[in-house]
Amino acid sequence: MTSSVSITLERCGRTFANGHTALHPLDLSIAAGETLVLLGPSGCGKTTTLRIISGLESPDAGGRVRFGERDVTQRPIEKRDVGMVFQNYALFPNMSVADNIAYGLKIQRLPATEIRQRVDEVMAMVDLQGFGERRIDALSGGQKQRVALARAIAVRPKVLLFDEPLAALDAKLRDRLRIEIGQLLRELNITAVYVTHDQAEAMALGDRIAVMQAGRIAQLGTPQEIYHRPSSAFVADFIGAVNRLEVIGSRPQGRLVVHGGELHGPHLSGLPSIYCRPEDIQIVETNVAAIQGCVIQSVFLGQTQRLMVDTGSSTPLQVDAPSREHWRVGEVIGLTIPPEVLFHPEQCNSQRDVQEVAHG
Amino acid sequence: MTTVSQWRLRAGAASSSAKAAAGPAGTRRQQRLALLALAPALTMFCAFWLLPFARLVLMGAEIDRGSGISAYLAILTHRQYLISLAATLGVSLVVSITAVGIAGLAGFFLARHCFPGKAALVAILTFPLAFPGVVVGFLVIMLGGRQGILAQLSQWLFDERWIFAYSLTGLFVGYLYFSIPRVITTVMAACETLDRSLEEAARSLGADTWRVTRDVIVPGIAPALLSTGAICFATSMGAFGTAFTLGTRMSILPLNIYGEFTNYANFAMAAALSVVLGLITWLALSIARKLAGSSLGAPA
Ligand SMILES: Nc1ncnc2c1ncn2[C@@H]1O[C@H](COP(=O)(O)OP(=O)(O)O)[C@@H](O)[C@H]1O
Ligand SMILES: [Mg+2]
């Protein structure tokens, strides 16, 4: 396939005519062949960023978009070689499946035999053999999105852009198509930007994830970094569930007093609160427990169950427990939290700064 | 006749779909209820439409006073009627196509662009919808009549009077005048419902403005263009007020019908012409409806 290209955004911001700043000037570089996921709540500027990359939207004055070494800021979308996949499929209703897929190739004026061959090739890639003559309205949602994907990759674009492509599908289909898209992106080794508000999708597909908040990138990193070392309470909270424990006092040797007991966290001394994930908390006998609390609710999730444990703080502690065991509401249980799973976003930031200085 | 069978078909389709909706036990009851509910509409339909229309159809088959043969036959065999038929069809067709062309473009432009004074412009453009045909005819005379603006201007510039109001050209201008607002409003509404991501997808695949227009926008608003075009055609076919104001000597169907009826008391010919006019109009409307339905299929 076409050799992939890197993408660089320099000071790309966007303020709309109504005065609303959807995107504060940001810098972002995406390596050739990388899949970058833009993740964030609705309205945080993901689509705007994607549209600036695609050429459907221009950045405010001063912003630059580069594909490789080439400055494409002034180029309209039709000259940028980007494939787009939309949430609502955006298939041409007056054309058959094959005609939809062939559309870009016909514009390129390829010979008919080559068009047919390429259409067959991509239809096989997205598992749509034999659907060529179908009308678009005779397809299911999942099939429509496969056609849209096939149409986008048929022209062998330099960059693939996805805007919440799975948001309109039901859970089962979403998982399946997500895996297929992941495989396809790896096979094609194409630079891709994938917009979603679904953290599971983001972690499964992204080589790196940019978590966005109110028109800014809150954190950019690998899924592991984002999950384990979130740089802000917002990121920690947006990606998976997180507990925030208020530190109400400190003892010598790095012991932190929290509601319900004491924790060992020498690396976190002096911070007003500490964070941990529900799955990192262990349930133990009360006599060896660091903290104790009372079970107030249990939510069965299938592979685990999530206990809400009242330790005397304002919000209950979320604790993941094995799915087959049973806890009664009102039961007092013991918990321990190993020091290495405790974190604080600010401290994650400073760690990263130290690393960056070391690398630089 | 054809209309009646069409109506029967529809009624049949309606009752069969009612059958599909109700369980087998409730079917008969439902049907009887539906019939009961339809009764007033049926009565109205028979009394005010079916009976007079049947009478009209029969009357058209009677002997034409001018030629001594059946009026339908007379229309098909006499030059005078054929020419009038062709003129009416021709002017209506040209008006519809021109209106859809000009107003389609204007409507698309208006739907897509925001500029100061747009609301006022749209209001002015759609204003002619408020005028009856007589007034439109009057306006055409003001423009292209013997004392019209054009006549005075050409007199002053070239020393000759240009007059078009009392001819098919005048009729064309008049019909265009009340067709354009209709097309503009329909096209603007259709553009609002266009899915912008289709255009964006086409552009991402390399389509330039022309191809996007041809492959996405025109197919997207084609049903609206066809149906509004058909309505313009039907309106122009039967427009009487404008034609009557511009001159009763013009040979077009609505004036012919009026003339046969009032001037010559030739009821058979008036009836036959009416039936032909109604048939053509109905045909145009139903073809357009069919085309509009199949060009897009079921809405997504
Ligand atoms: N054309 C526009 N004009 C004005 N505001 C817009 C426009 N497009 C988007 N916005 C606003 O910009 C913000 C970011 O939008 P968007 O990038 O679509 O968010 P996301 O895709 O993350 O949900 C939203 O508050 C949205 O309402
Ligand atoms: Mg969006």
GROMACS .gro file of C-alpha atoms in nm, chain B:
model
  300
  361MET     CA    1  -6.188   0.620  -1.545
  362THR     CA    2  -5.815   0.570  -1.491
  363THR     CA    3  -5.841   0.777  -1.179
  364VAL     CA    4  -6.118   0.558  -1.051
  365SER     CA    5  -5.925   0.236  -1.101
  366GLN     CA    6  -5.626   0.396  -0.935
  367TRP     CA    7  -5.847   0.484  -0.645
  368ARG     CA    8  -5.976   0.129  -0.622
  369LEU     CA    9  -5.623  -0.003  -0.619
  370ARG     CA   10  -5.534   0.228  -0.335
  371ALA     CA   11  -5.839   0.130  -0.134
  372GLY     CA   12  -5.745  -0.233  -0.191
  373ALA     CA   13  -5.391  -0.174  -0.075
  374ALA     CA   14  -5.515   0.010   0.232
  375SER     CA   15  -5.747  -0.267   0.338
  376SER     CA   16  -5.485  -0.536   0.280
  377SER     CA   17  -5.235  -0.349   0.493
  378ALA     CA   18  -5.501  -0.317   0.761
  379LYS     CA   19  -5.544  -0.693   0.736
  380ALA     CA   20  -5.172  -0.746   0.784
  381ALA     CA   21  -5.174  -0.526   1.090
  382ALA     CA   22  -5.470  -0.688   1.265
  383GLY     CA   23  -5.474  -1.048   1.380
  384PRO     CA   24  -5.687  -1.297   1.182
  385ALA     CA   25  -5.966  -1.283   1.443
  386GLY     CA   26  -6.006  -0.905   1.434
  387THR     CA   27  -5.974  -0.878   1.058
  388ARG     CA   28  -6.341  -0.881   0.956
  389ARG     CA   29  -6.443  -0.644   1.231
  390GLN     CA   30  -6.161  -0.412   1.141
  391GLN     CA   31  -6.258  -0.415   0.776
  392ARG     CA   32  -6.616  -0.335   0.856
  393LEU     CA   33  -6.507  -0.055   1.082
  394ALA     CA   34  -6.276   0.082   0.814
  395LEU     CA   35  -6.563   0.074   0.564
  396LEU     CA   36  -6.783   0.258   0.809
  397ALA     CA   37  -6.517   0.521   0.866
  398LEU     CA   38  -6.471   0.558   0.492
  399ALA     CA   39  -6.842   0.601   0.420
  400PRO     CA   40  -6.862   0.981   0.459
  401ALA     CA   41  -6.552   1.030   0.248
  402LEU     CA   42  -6.695   0.790  -0.011
  403THR     CA   43  -7.023   0.974  -0.025
  404MET     CA   44  -6.848   1.307  -0.069
  405PHE     CA   45  -6.627   1.158  -0.334
  406CYS     CA   46  -6.919   1.019  -0.532
  407ALA     CA   47  -7.139   1.325  -0.502
  408PHE     CA   48  -6.890   1.598  -0.574
  409TRP     CA   49  -6.634   1.431  -0.790
  410LEU     CA   50  -6.724   1.096  -0.938
  411LEU     CA   51  -7.071   1.186  -1.065
  412PRO     CA   52  -6.982   1.519  -1.228
  413PHE     CA   53  -6.664   1.375  -1.370
  414ALA     CA   54  -6.841   1.074  -1.517
  415ARG     CA   55  -7.089   1.313  -1.672
  416LEU     CA   56  -6.804   1.519  -1.815
  417VAL     CA   57  -6.634   1.214  -1.963
  418LEU     CA   58  -6.958   1.103  -2.125
  419MET     CA   59  -7.037   1.450  -2.251
  420GLY     CA   60  -6.698   1.466  -2.421
  421ALA     CA   61  -6.795   1.164  -2.630
  422GLU     CA   62  -7.098   1.344  -2.772
  423ILE     CA   63  -7.110   1.509  -3.114
  424ASP     CA   64  -6.895   1.822  -3.146
  425ARG     CA   65  -7.102   2.107  -3.288
  426GLY     CA   66  -6.823   2.232  -3.510
  427SER     CA   67  -6.715   1.913  -3.686
  428GLY     CA   68  -7.008   1.678  -3.641
  429ILE     CA   69  -6.796   1.396  -3.497
  430SER     CA   70  -6.729   1.286  -3.139
  431ALA     CA   71  -6.549   1.567  -2.956
  432TYR     CA   72  -6.259   1.342  -2.850
  433LEU     CA   73  -6.207   1.244  -3.211
  434ALA     CA   74  -6.231   1.608  -3.315
  435ILE     CA   75  -5.947   1.703  -3.082
  436LEU     CA   76  -5.727   1.432  -3.230
  437THR     CA   77  -5.805   1.513  -3.590
  438HIS     CA   78  -5.837   1.891  -3.606
  439ARG     CA   79  -5.523   2.099  -3.646
  440GLN     CA   80  -5.661   2.384  -3.443
  441TYR     CA   81  -5.700   2.173  -3.130
  442LEU     CA   82  -5.374   1.986  -3.176
  443ILE     CA   83  -5.184   2.313  -3.210
  444SER     CA   84  -5.350   2.451  -2.901
  445LEU     CA   85  -5.269   2.129  -2.715
  446ALA     CA   86  -4.907   2.144  -2.828
  447ALA     CA   87  -4.879   2.513  -2.734
  448THR     CA   88  -5.018   2.451  -2.386
  449LEU     CA   89  -4.795   2.148  -2.332
  450GLY     CA   90  -4.494   2.329  -2.476
  451VAL     CA   91  -4.523   2.645  -2.273
  452SER     CA   92  -4.591   2.449  -1.954
  453LEU     CA   93  -4.295   2.221  -2.013
  454VAL     CA   94  -4.056   2.504  -2.093
  455VAL     CA   95  -4.179   2.700  -1.792
  456SER     CA   96  -4.129   2.403  -1.558
  457ILE     CA   97  -3.781   2.325  -1.685
  458THR     CA   98  -3.672   2.689  -1.677
  459ALA     CA   99  -3.818   2.741  -1.331
  460VAL     CA  100  -3.652   2.427  -1.193
  461GLY     CA  101  -3.322   2.531  -1.352
  462ILE     CA  102  -3.312   2.893  -1.241
  463ALA     CA  103  -3.489   2.858  -0.909
  464GLY     CA  104  -3.314   2.531  -0.829
  465LEU     CA  105  -2.979   2.707  -0.848
  466ALA     CA  106  -3.107   3.009  -0.658
  467GLY     CA  107  -3.269   2.795  -0.391
  468PHE     CA  108  -2.951   2.594  -0.343
  469PHE     CA  109  -2.744   2.910  -0.318
  470LEU     CA  110  -2.985   3.063  -0.067
  471ALA     CA  111  -2.991   2.747   0.143
  472ARG     CA  112  -2.613   2.729   0.159
  473HIS     CA  113  -2.513   3.090   0.212
  474CYS     CA  114  -2.576   3.329   0.492
  475PHE     CA  115  -2.557   3.699   0.419
  476PRO     CA  116  -2.718   4.012   0.557
  477GLY     CA  117  -3.062   4.069   0.410
  478LYS     CA  118  -3.113   3.704   0.319
  479ALA     CA  119  -3.446   3.678   0.497
  480ALA     CA  120  -3.573   3.987   0.316
  481LEU     CA  121  -3.453   3.851  -0.019
  482VAL     CA  122  -3.629   3.520   0.037
  483ALA     CA  123  -3.945   3.707   0.134
  484ILE     CA  124  -3.932   3.914  -0.185
  485LEU     CA  125  -3.858   3.610  -0.402
  486THR     CA  126  -4.152   3.417  -0.262
  487PHE     CA  127  -4.388   3.715  -0.267
  488PRO     CA  128  -4.548   3.629  -0.606
  489LEU     CA  129  -4.707   3.324  -0.441
  490ALA     CA  130  -4.950   3.568  -0.281
  491PHE     CA  131  -5.083   3.694  -0.616
  492PRO     CA  132  -5.370   3.539  -0.809
  493GLY     CA  133  -5.322   3.470  -1.179
  494VAL     CA  134  -5.512   3.781  -1.284
  495VAL     CA  135  -5.268   4.005  -1.101
  496VAL     CA  136  -4.971   3.816  -1.245
  497GLY     CA  137  -5.118   3.873  -1.590
  498PHE     CA  138  -5.156   4.239  -1.511
  499LEU     CA  139  -4.792   4.258  -1.400
  500VAL     CA  140  -4.681   4.098  -1.727
  501ILE     CA  141  -4.878   4.365  -1.916
  502MET     CA  142  -4.708   4.634  -1.709
  503LEU     CA  143  -4.377   4.484  -1.815
  504GLY     CA  144  -4.428   4.378  -2.174
  505GLY     CA  145  -4.762   4.529  -2.279
  506ARG     CA  146  -4.830   4.808  -2.528
  507GLN     CA  147  -4.760   5.076  -2.265
  508GLY     CA  148  -4.526   4.850  -2.068
  509ILE     CA  149  -4.186   4.931  -1.928
  510LEU     CA  150  -4.007   4.737  -2.201
  511ALA     CA  151  -4.205   4.908  -2.475
  512GLN     CA  152  -4.119   5.253  -2.340
  513LEU     CA  153  -3.756   5.164  -2.288
  514SER     CA  154  -3.714   5.020  -2.638
  515GLN     CA  155  -3.902   5.317  -2.786
  516TRP     CA  156  -3.658   5.548  -2.619
  517LEU     CA  157  -3.350   5.344  -2.707
  518PHE     CA  158  -3.424   5.201  -3.052
  519ASP     CA  159  -3.734   5.385  -3.160
  520GLU     CA  160  -3.950   5.076  -3.177
  521ARG     CA  161  -4.197   4.921  -2.932
  522TRP     CA  162  -4.113   4.578  -2.801
  523ILE     CA  163  -4.425   4.401  -2.688
  524PHE     CA  164  -4.442   4.042  -2.568
  525ALA     CA  165  -4.725   4.036  -2.319
  526TYR     CA  166  -5.002   3.915  -2.549
  527SER     CA  167  -4.822   3.611  -2.684
  528LEU     CA  168  -4.691   3.278  -2.560
  529THR     CA  169  -4.381   3.469  -2.445
  530GLY     CA  170  -4.598   3.677  -2.216
  531LEU     CA  171  -4.760   3.363  -2.090
  532PHE     CA  172  -4.417   3.209  -2.035
  533VAL     CA  173  -4.302   3.510  -1.831
  534GLY     CA  174  -4.620   3.510  -1.627
  535TYR     CA  175  -4.608   3.139  -1.551
  536LEU     CA  176  -4.239   3.160  -1.470
  537TYR     CA  177  -4.319   3.441  -1.233
  538PHE     CA  178  -4.542   3.226  -1.017
  539SER     CA  179  -4.345   2.903  -1.065
  540ILE     CA  180  -4.011   3.034  -0.939
  541PRO     CA  181  -4.113   3.103  -0.577
  542ARG     CA  182  -4.261   2.756  -0.549
  543VAL     CA  183  -3.941   2.591  -0.670
  544ILE     CA  184  -3.720   2.811  -0.454
  545THR     CA  185  -3.905   2.728  -0.133
  546THR     CA  186  -3.914   2.355  -0.214
  547VAL     CA  187  -3.546   2.340  -0.307
  548MET     CA  188  -3.443   2.537   0.001
  549ALA     CA  189  -3.636   2.297   0.221
  550ALA     CA  190  -3.482   1.998   0.041
  551CYS     CA  191  -3.130   2.140   0.084
  552GLU     CA  192  -3.184   2.169   0.457
  553THR     CA  193  -3.245   1.797   0.475
  554LEU     CA  194  -2.935   1.703   0.270
  555ASP     CA  195  -2.682   1.506   0.470
  556ARG     CA  196  -2.364   1.715   0.464
  557SER     CA  197  -2.144   1.420   0.549
  558LEU     CA  198  -2.227   1.269   0.207
  559GLU     CA  199  -2.068   1.571   0.041
  560GLU     CA  200  -1.773   1.551   0.276
  561ALA     CA  201  -1.727   1.183   0.203
  562ALA     CA  202  -1.735   1.249  -0.172
  563ARG     CA  203  -1.480   1.527  -0.135
  564SER     CA  204  -1.252   1.309   0.075
  565LEU     CA  205  -1.254   1.065  -0.216
  566GLY     CA  206  -1.133   1.339  -0.446
  567ALA     CA  207  -1.458   1.475  -0.590
  568ASP     CA  208  -1.444   1.840  -0.698
  569THR     CA  209  -1.738   2.079  -0.663
  570TRP     CA  210  -1.884   1.976  -0.998
  571ARG     CA  211  -1.876   1.606  -0.916
  572VAL     CA  212  -2.017   1.661  -0.569
  573THR     CA  213  -2.302   1.853  -0.728
  574ARG     CA  214  -2.363   1.586  -0.989
  575ASP     CA  215  -2.322   1.278  -0.771
  576VAL     CA  216  -2.451   1.389  -0.434
  577ILE     CA  217  -2.646   1.715  -0.433
  578VAL     CA  218  -2.857   1.672  -0.747
  579PRO     CA  219  -2.952   1.309  -0.666
  580GLY     CA  220  -3.025   1.424  -0.312
  581ILE     CA  221  -3.269   1.694  -0.416
  582ALA     CA  222  -3.391   1.520  -0.734
  583PRO     CA  223  -3.718   1.404  -0.577
  584ALA     CA  224  -3.791   1.760  -0.469
  585LEU     CA  225  -3.694   1.898  -0.813
  586LEU     CA  226  -3.914   1.645  -0.991
  587SER     CA  227  -4.217   1.694  -0.775
  588THR     CA  228  -4.194   2.072  -0.773
  589GLY     CA  229  -4.138   2.065  -1.150
  590ALA     CA  230  -4.447   1.853  -1.195
  591ILE     CA  231  -4.653   2.086  -0.982
  592CYS     CA  232  -4.530   2.385  -1.187
  593PHE     CA  233  -4.626   2.195  -1.501
  594ALA     CA  234  -4.971   2.110  -1.371
  595THR     CA  235  -5.030   2.466  -1.253
  596SER     CA  236  -4.918   2.609  -1.585
  597MET     CA  237  -5.136   2.366  -1.782
  598GLY     CA  238  -5.447   2.485  -1.607
  599ALA     CA  239  -5.362   2.847  -1.526
  600PHE     CA  240  -5.655   3.050  -1.649
  601GLY     CA  241  -5.636   3.391  -1.482
  602THR     CA  242  -5.305   3.492  -1.632
  603ALA     CA  243  -5.395   3.373  -1.979
  604PHE     CA  244  -5.733   3.540  -1.965
  605THR     CA  245  -5.581   3.871  -1.861
  606LEU     CA  246  -5.320   3.857  -2.134
  607GLY     CA  247  -5.566   3.801  -2.413
  608THR     CA  248  -5.852   3.571  -2.497
  609ARG     CA  249  -5.732   3.523  -2.852
  610MET     CA  250  -5.441   3.306  -2.747
  611SER     CA  251  -5.494   2.941  -2.832
  612ILE     CA  252  -5.427   2.743  -2.520
  613LEU     CA  253  -5.640   2.476  -2.355
  614PRO     CA  254  -5.793   2.663  -2.058
  615LEU     CA  255  -5.898   2.950  -2.287
  616ASN     CA  256  -6.031   2.703  -2.544
  617ILE     CA  257  -6.246   2.538  -2.283
  618TYR     CA  258  -6.380   2.873  -2.172
  619GLY     CA  259  -6.441   2.980  -2.531
  620GLU     CA  260  -6.621   2.662  -2.639
  621PHE     CA  261  -6.835   2.677  -2.332
  622THR     CA  262  -6.937   3.044  -2.317
  623ASN     CA  263  -6.902   3.168  -2.673
  624TYR     CA  264  -7.019   2.869  -2.875
  625ALA     CA  265  -7.218   2.668  -2.617
  626ASN     CA  266  -7.024   2.370  -2.754
  627PHE     CA  267  -7.050   2.165  -2.438
  628ALA     CA  268  -6.918   1.842  -2.589
  629MET     CA  269  -6.595   2.005  -2.700
  630ALA     CA  270  -6.553   2.191  -2.370
  631ALA     CA  271  -6.600   1.864  -2.183
  632ALA     CA  272  -6.360   1.672  -2.407
  633LEU     CA  273  -6.092   1.939  -2.374
  634SER     CA  274  -6.141   1.942  -1.996
  635VAL     CA  275  -6.095   1.567  -1.978
  636VAL     CA  276  -5.781   1.582  -2.191
  637LEU     CA  277  -5.639   1.864  -1.980
  638GLY     CA  278  -5.715   1.681  -1.657
  639LEU     CA  279  -5.568   1.359  -1.788
  640ILE     CA  280  -5.240   1.515  -1.896
  641THR     CA  281  -5.201   1.699  -1.567
  642TRP     CA  282  -5.281   1.391  -1.366
  643LEU     CA  283  -5.037   1.187  -1.572
  644ALA     CA  284  -4.758   1.438  -1.517
  645LEU     CA  285  -4.816   1.444  -1.144
  646SER     CA  286  -4.824   1.068  -1.108
  647ILE     CA  287  -4.515   1.013  -1.323
  648ALA     CA  288  -4.328   1.266  -1.113
  649ARG     CA  289  -4.449   1.100  -0.796
  650LYS     CA  290  -4.329   0.764  -0.922
  651LEU     CA  291  -3.990   0.897  -1.032
  652ALA     CA  292  -3.942   1.083  -0.706
  653GLY     CA  293  -4.024   0.768  -0.516
  654SER     CA  294  -3.789   0.535  -0.702
  655SER     CA  295  -3.492   0.767  -0.742
  656LEU     CA  296  -3.419   0.766  -0.372
  657GLY     CA  297  -3.594   0.459  -0.245
  658ALA     CA  298  -3.689   0.430   0.117
  659PRO     CA  299  -3.549   0.714   0.325
  660ALA     CA  300  -3.249   0.603   0.530
   0.00000   0.00000   0.00000
